[in-house]
Short mmCIF file of C-alpha atoms and ligand atoms in Angstrom, two decimals:
data_model
loop_
_atom_site.label_atom_id
_atom_site.label_comp_id
_atom_site.label_asym_id
_atom_site.label_seq_id
_atom_site.Cartn_x
_atom_site.Cartn_y
_atom_site.Cartn_z
CA MET A 213 -34.47 7.27 -0.55
CA LYS A 214 -32.67 7.85 -3.54
CA GLU A 215 -30.96 4.74 -5.08
CA ASN A 216 -27.12 4.36 -5.43
CA LYS A 217 -24.89 3.55 -8.52
CA ILE A 218 -22.93 0.34 -7.41
CA ALA A 219 -18.92 -0.24 -8.23
CA PRO A 220 -17.75 -3.21 -7.14
CA SER A 221 -13.96 -3.23 -6.44
CA ILE A 222 -12.71 -5.59 -8.30
CA LEU A 223 -9.43 -5.93 -5.40
CA SER A 224 -11.71 -8.69 -3.82
CA ALA A 225 -12.23 -10.63 -7.12
CA ASP A 226 -11.09 -14.00 -8.30
CA PHE A 227 -8.24 -13.07 -10.83
CA LEU A 228 -7.53 -15.96 -12.22
CA ASN A 229 -11.15 -15.60 -13.76
CA LEU A 230 -11.29 -11.51 -13.97
CA GLY A 231 -12.66 -11.60 -17.21
CA LYS A 232 -15.65 -14.05 -15.57
CA GLU A 233 -15.87 -12.10 -12.72
CA ILE A 234 -16.42 -8.38 -14.90
CA GLU A 235 -19.21 -10.40 -16.84
CA ARG A 236 -21.07 -11.41 -13.83
CA ILE A 237 -20.67 -7.68 -12.15
CA GLU A 238 -22.28 -6.69 -15.55
CA GLU A 239 -25.05 -9.00 -15.78
CA ALA A 240 -25.66 -8.09 -12.03
CA ASN A 241 -26.42 -4.69 -12.92
CA ALA A 242 -23.34 -2.99 -11.11
CA SER A 243 -22.44 0.60 -12.69
CA PHE A 244 -19.03 0.80 -12.36
CA ILE A 245 -15.68 -1.38 -11.97
CA HIS A 246 -13.80 0.48 -9.19
CA PHE A 247 -10.31 -0.21 -9.75
CA ASP A 248 -7.94 0.42 -6.96
CA VAL A 249 -4.04 1.00 -7.77
CA MET A 250 -1.75 0.46 -4.82
CA ASP A 251 2.03 1.51 -4.97
CA GLY A 252 3.17 -0.33 -1.64
CA SER A 253 3.79 3.62 -0.56
CA PHE A 254 1.04 5.73 -0.48
CA VAL A 255 -0.68 2.81 1.17
CA PRO A 256 0.84 -0.29 2.70
CA ASN A 257 -0.13 -2.86 0.10
CA ILE A 258 0.31 -3.29 -3.90
CA SER A 259 -2.19 -4.26 -6.11
CA PHE A 260 -2.36 -3.71 -9.69
CA GLY A 261 -2.02 -0.95 -12.31
CA MET A 262 -1.66 -0.15 -15.75
CA VAL A 263 -1.55 -3.66 -17.49
CA VAL A 264 -3.97 -4.94 -15.91
CA LEU A 265 -6.20 -1.99 -16.53
CA LYS A 266 -5.74 -2.68 -20.32
CA SER A 267 -6.68 -5.64 -20.16
CA VAL A 268 -9.93 -4.94 -17.83
CA SER A 269 -10.92 -2.05 -20.43
CA LYS A 270 -10.88 -4.63 -23.79
CA ILE A 271 -13.83 -6.15 -22.11
CA ALA A 272 -15.45 -3.95 -19.39
CA LYS A 273 -18.95 -2.80 -20.79
CA ILE A 274 -19.77 -0.46 -18.20
CA LYS A 275 -17.43 2.31 -17.09
CA ILE A 276 -14.26 1.74 -14.78
CA ASP A 277 -13.59 3.81 -11.81
CA SER A 278 -9.87 4.15 -11.18
CA HIS A 279 -8.77 5.23 -7.65
CA LEU A 280 -5.29 6.16 -7.43
CA MET A 281 -3.60 5.15 -3.94
CA ILE A 282 -0.35 6.30 -4.98
CA VAL A 283 2.53 8.46 -4.47
CA SER A 284 2.65 10.82 -7.60
CA PRO A 285 -0.79 10.84 -8.98
CA ILE A 286 0.11 13.64 -11.34
CA SER A 287 2.74 11.75 -12.71
CA TYR A 288 0.50 8.68 -14.16
CA TYR A 289 -3.31 10.23 -14.05
CA GLN A 290 -3.16 10.98 -17.93
CA GLN A 291 -2.42 7.05 -18.67
CA PHE A 292 -5.21 5.67 -16.56
CA TYR A 293 -7.50 7.51 -18.54
CA LYS A 294 -5.74 6.65 -21.80
CA LEU A 295 -5.98 3.24 -20.90
CA GLY A 296 -9.89 3.09 -20.44
CA SER A 297 -10.55 4.61 -17.11
CA TYR A 298 -13.89 6.95 -17.19
CA ASN A 299 -13.29 8.23 -13.72
CA VAL A 300 -9.90 9.02 -12.16
CA THR A 301 -10.19 9.75 -8.56
CA VAL A 302 -6.83 10.89 -6.52
CA HIS A 303 -6.21 11.62 -3.03
CA VAL A 304 -5.80 15.50 -1.83
CA GLU A 305 -3.35 14.59 0.51
CA ASN A 306 -0.73 14.60 -2.54
CA THR A 307 -2.80 16.71 -4.86
CA THR A 308 -2.25 20.12 -4.79
CA ILE A 309 -5.24 22.33 -6.01
CA ASP A 310 -3.24 23.26 -9.24
CA GLU A 311 -2.28 20.06 -10.19
CA PHE A 312 -6.01 19.06 -9.75
CA LYS A 313 -7.13 21.92 -11.87
CA MET A 314 -4.68 20.54 -14.67
CA MET A 315 -6.53 17.35 -14.21
CA ALA A 316 -9.66 18.95 -14.16
CA SER A 317 -9.03 20.17 -17.38
CA PHE A 318 -7.64 17.15 -19.30
CA ALA A 319 -10.65 15.00 -17.76
CA LYS A 320 -13.04 17.84 -19.19
CA GLU A 321 -11.42 18.20 -22.39
CA ASN A 322 -11.38 14.17 -23.07
CA ASN A 323 -14.98 13.90 -21.62
CA LYS A 324 -13.95 12.19 -18.47
CA SER A 325 -14.81 12.70 -14.55
CA ILE A 326 -12.13 13.43 -11.97
CA GLY A 327 -12.58 12.62 -8.46
CA ILE A 328 -10.90 13.77 -5.27
CA THR A 329 -10.83 11.59 -1.95
CA LEU A 330 -9.66 11.83 1.48
CA ASN A 331 -7.93 9.47 3.89
CA PRO A 332 -10.18 9.16 6.99
CA GLU A 333 -8.32 11.17 9.16
CA THR A 334 -8.12 14.14 6.95
CA PRO A 335 -10.29 16.69 7.91
CA ILE A 336 -13.32 17.51 5.33
CA GLU A 337 -12.68 21.19 5.51
CA GLN A 338 -9.24 20.23 3.27
CA ILE A 339 -11.18 18.71 0.30
CA ILE A 340 -13.08 22.18 -0.04
CA PRO A 341 -11.04 24.22 -2.65
CA TYR A 342 -11.38 21.31 -4.85
CA LEU A 343 -15.00 20.48 -4.85
CA ASN A 344 -15.54 23.41 -7.85
CA TYR A 345 -13.84 20.94 -10.28
CA ALA A 346 -14.62 17.73 -9.31
CA ASN A 347 -16.83 15.76 -10.73
CA ILE A 348 -17.05 13.01 -7.94
CA ALA A 349 -16.03 13.32 -3.75
CA LEU A 350 -14.97 10.13 -2.58
CA VAL A 351 -15.71 9.63 1.22
CA MET A 352 -12.84 6.66 2.27
CA SER A 353 -14.66 5.03 4.92
CA VAL A 354 -11.90 2.49 6.00
CA LYS A 355 -8.15 3.32 5.75
CA PRO A 356 -6.91 2.99 1.87
CA GLY A 357 -4.89 -0.35 1.47
CA PHE A 358 -7.26 -3.25 1.93
CA GLY A 359 -10.37 -4.58 1.21
CA GLY A 360 -12.46 -6.18 4.12
CA GLN A 361 -12.46 -3.97 6.85
CA SER A 362 -15.47 -2.42 9.12
CA PHE A 363 -17.03 1.12 7.97
CA ILE A 364 -15.85 3.94 10.05
CA GLU A 365 -19.10 5.47 11.46
CA ASN A 366 -17.66 9.69 11.31
CA SER A 367 -17.46 9.10 7.06
CA LEU A 368 -21.68 9.71 7.83
CA GLU A 369 -21.06 13.22 9.07
CA LYS A 370 -18.38 13.57 5.70
CA ILE A 371 -21.04 12.64 3.47
CA LEU A 372 -23.87 15.05 5.10
CA PHE A 373 -21.53 17.70 4.79
CA LEU A 374 -20.91 17.14 1.23
CA LYS A 375 -24.25 16.89 0.62
CA GLU A 376 -25.35 20.08 2.37
CA TYR A 377 -22.14 21.95 0.77
CA ARG A 378 -23.22 21.12 -2.80
CA GLU A 379 -26.48 22.28 -2.35
CA LYS A 380 -25.34 25.50 -0.64
CA TYR A 381 -23.06 26.30 -3.69
CA ASN A 382 -25.07 25.08 -6.19
CA LEU A 383 -22.15 22.25 -7.38
CA LYS A 384 -22.54 18.96 -9.36
CA TYR A 385 -20.16 16.57 -8.35
CA GLU A 386 -21.48 12.99 -6.98
CA ILE A 387 -21.01 11.27 -3.59
CA GLU A 388 -19.15 7.90 -3.59
CA VAL A 389 -18.05 6.06 -0.46
CA ASP A 390 -15.20 3.51 -0.46
CA GLY A 391 -14.95 0.96 2.16
CA GLY A 392 -16.73 -1.39 4.70
CA ILE A 393 -19.77 -1.30 2.59
CA ASN A 394 -22.50 -3.89 3.35
CA ALA A 395 -26.53 -3.88 3.59
CA TYR A 396 -26.47 -2.06 6.60
CA THR A 397 -24.20 0.52 5.69
CA SER A 398 -24.96 1.18 2.60
CA LYS A 399 -28.63 2.19 4.17
CA LEU A 400 -26.55 4.53 6.56
CA CYS A 401 -24.80 6.23 3.47
CA ARG A 402 -27.50 6.66 1.73
CA GLU A 403 -29.72 8.06 3.94
CA SER A 404 -26.56 10.52 4.83
CA GLY A 405 -26.98 11.63 0.86
CA SER A 406 -24.30 9.21 -1.34
CA ASP A 407 -24.96 8.46 -4.46
CA ILE A 408 -22.29 6.04 -5.33
CA LEU A 409 -20.92 3.18 -3.03
CA VAL A 410 -18.17 1.19 -3.98
CA ALA A 411 -18.24 -2.70 -2.47
CA GLY A 412 -15.33 -5.28 -2.79
CA SER A 413 -15.55 -8.17 -0.33
CA TYR A 414 -19.07 -7.74 0.44
CA ILE A 415 -20.18 -8.70 -3.52
CA PHE A 416 -17.17 -10.87 -4.23
CA SER A 417 -17.46 -13.09 -1.17
CA SER A 418 -20.45 -13.87 -2.31
CA THR A 419 -22.22 -16.55 -4.79
CA ASP A 420 -24.83 -14.47 -6.27
CA TYR A 421 -23.27 -11.39 -7.05
CA LYS A 422 -26.93 -9.61 -8.16
CA GLN A 423 -28.22 -10.42 -4.55
CA LYS A 424 -25.42 -8.70 -3.19
CA ILE A 425 -26.18 -5.57 -5.53
CA LYS A 426 -29.91 -5.47 -4.79
CA GLU A 427 -29.36 -5.54 -1.18
CA LEU A 428 -27.01 -2.55 -1.09
CA ASN A 429 -30.13 -0.69 -1.81
CA ASN A 430 -32.51 -2.46 -0.13
CA GLU A 431 -34.99 0.29 1.71
CA ASN A 432 -36.47 -2.61 4.10
CA LEU A 433 -33.43 -3.04 6.74
C1 DX5 B 700 -9.61 0.43 -0.28
C2 DX5 B 700 -10.22 0.53 -1.61
C3 DX5 B 700 -11.44 -0.48 -1.36
C4 DX5 B 700 -11.65 -1.56 -1.07
C5 DX5 B 700 -12.86 -1.84 -0.64
O1 DX5 B 700 -8.57 0.87 0.16
O2 DX5 B 700 -9.94 1.52 -1.72
O3 DX5 B 700 -12.00 -0.25 -2.24
O4 DX5 B 700 -11.26 -2.42 -2.01
O5 DX5 B 700 -13.11 -3.07 0.00
P1 DX5 B 700 -14.35 -3.54 1.11
O6 DX5 B 700 -15.75 -3.39 0.10
O7 DX5 B 700 -13.90 -5.09 1.10
O8 DX5 B 700 -14.37 -2.75 2.13
ZN1 ZN B 701 -10.89 2.08 -3.86
#
């Protein structure tokens, strides 16, 4: 089974020691810093934004993967790149295909990556037109807004669909999964064809990040 890249979501990190937390996930072989931006409107929670991103970018050695859960991604995505994100993922629920094409061109011109995602209740068919332009297709496996929720099982069908669609049309996007990832659900995702796994509470609630990140690629569970 293919080993997945791990993207710890710093939503669950200790903010009084954010610099140290980032160092620790880097030492634990994380591939990305997953940066969850919430505005209290698109989702019922407020997290952090540009000011924090600026500080994180200054010290990050690995790539930053920003997930915009905000009302108007078209108004802000360029700033998220300029402040150091490598990937910016936006939601299909509030991004038109024309906006996404524009975002994808901007990302390409700047050697960056663009992702498209969908809420658990959104039919997977809705993201099909976006897949041609996306570097990442992100499956939300919990309702966006909070860390620490349980994995929604039918996300596996979406992963499988994305994998088969990619093969059929010879596309190149990576399949990322976000929400409720632990040692058990990570294996289900990998079996279904995921490439990148986001995990927040599973990693940061532990004291041994290296061990936790390793467990997310465990074959023998
Ligand atoms: C949910 C966020 C996730 C979240 C994952 O709105 O997009 O990235 O932090 O947290 P866990 O791994 O705790 O489900
Ligand atoms: Zn996220």
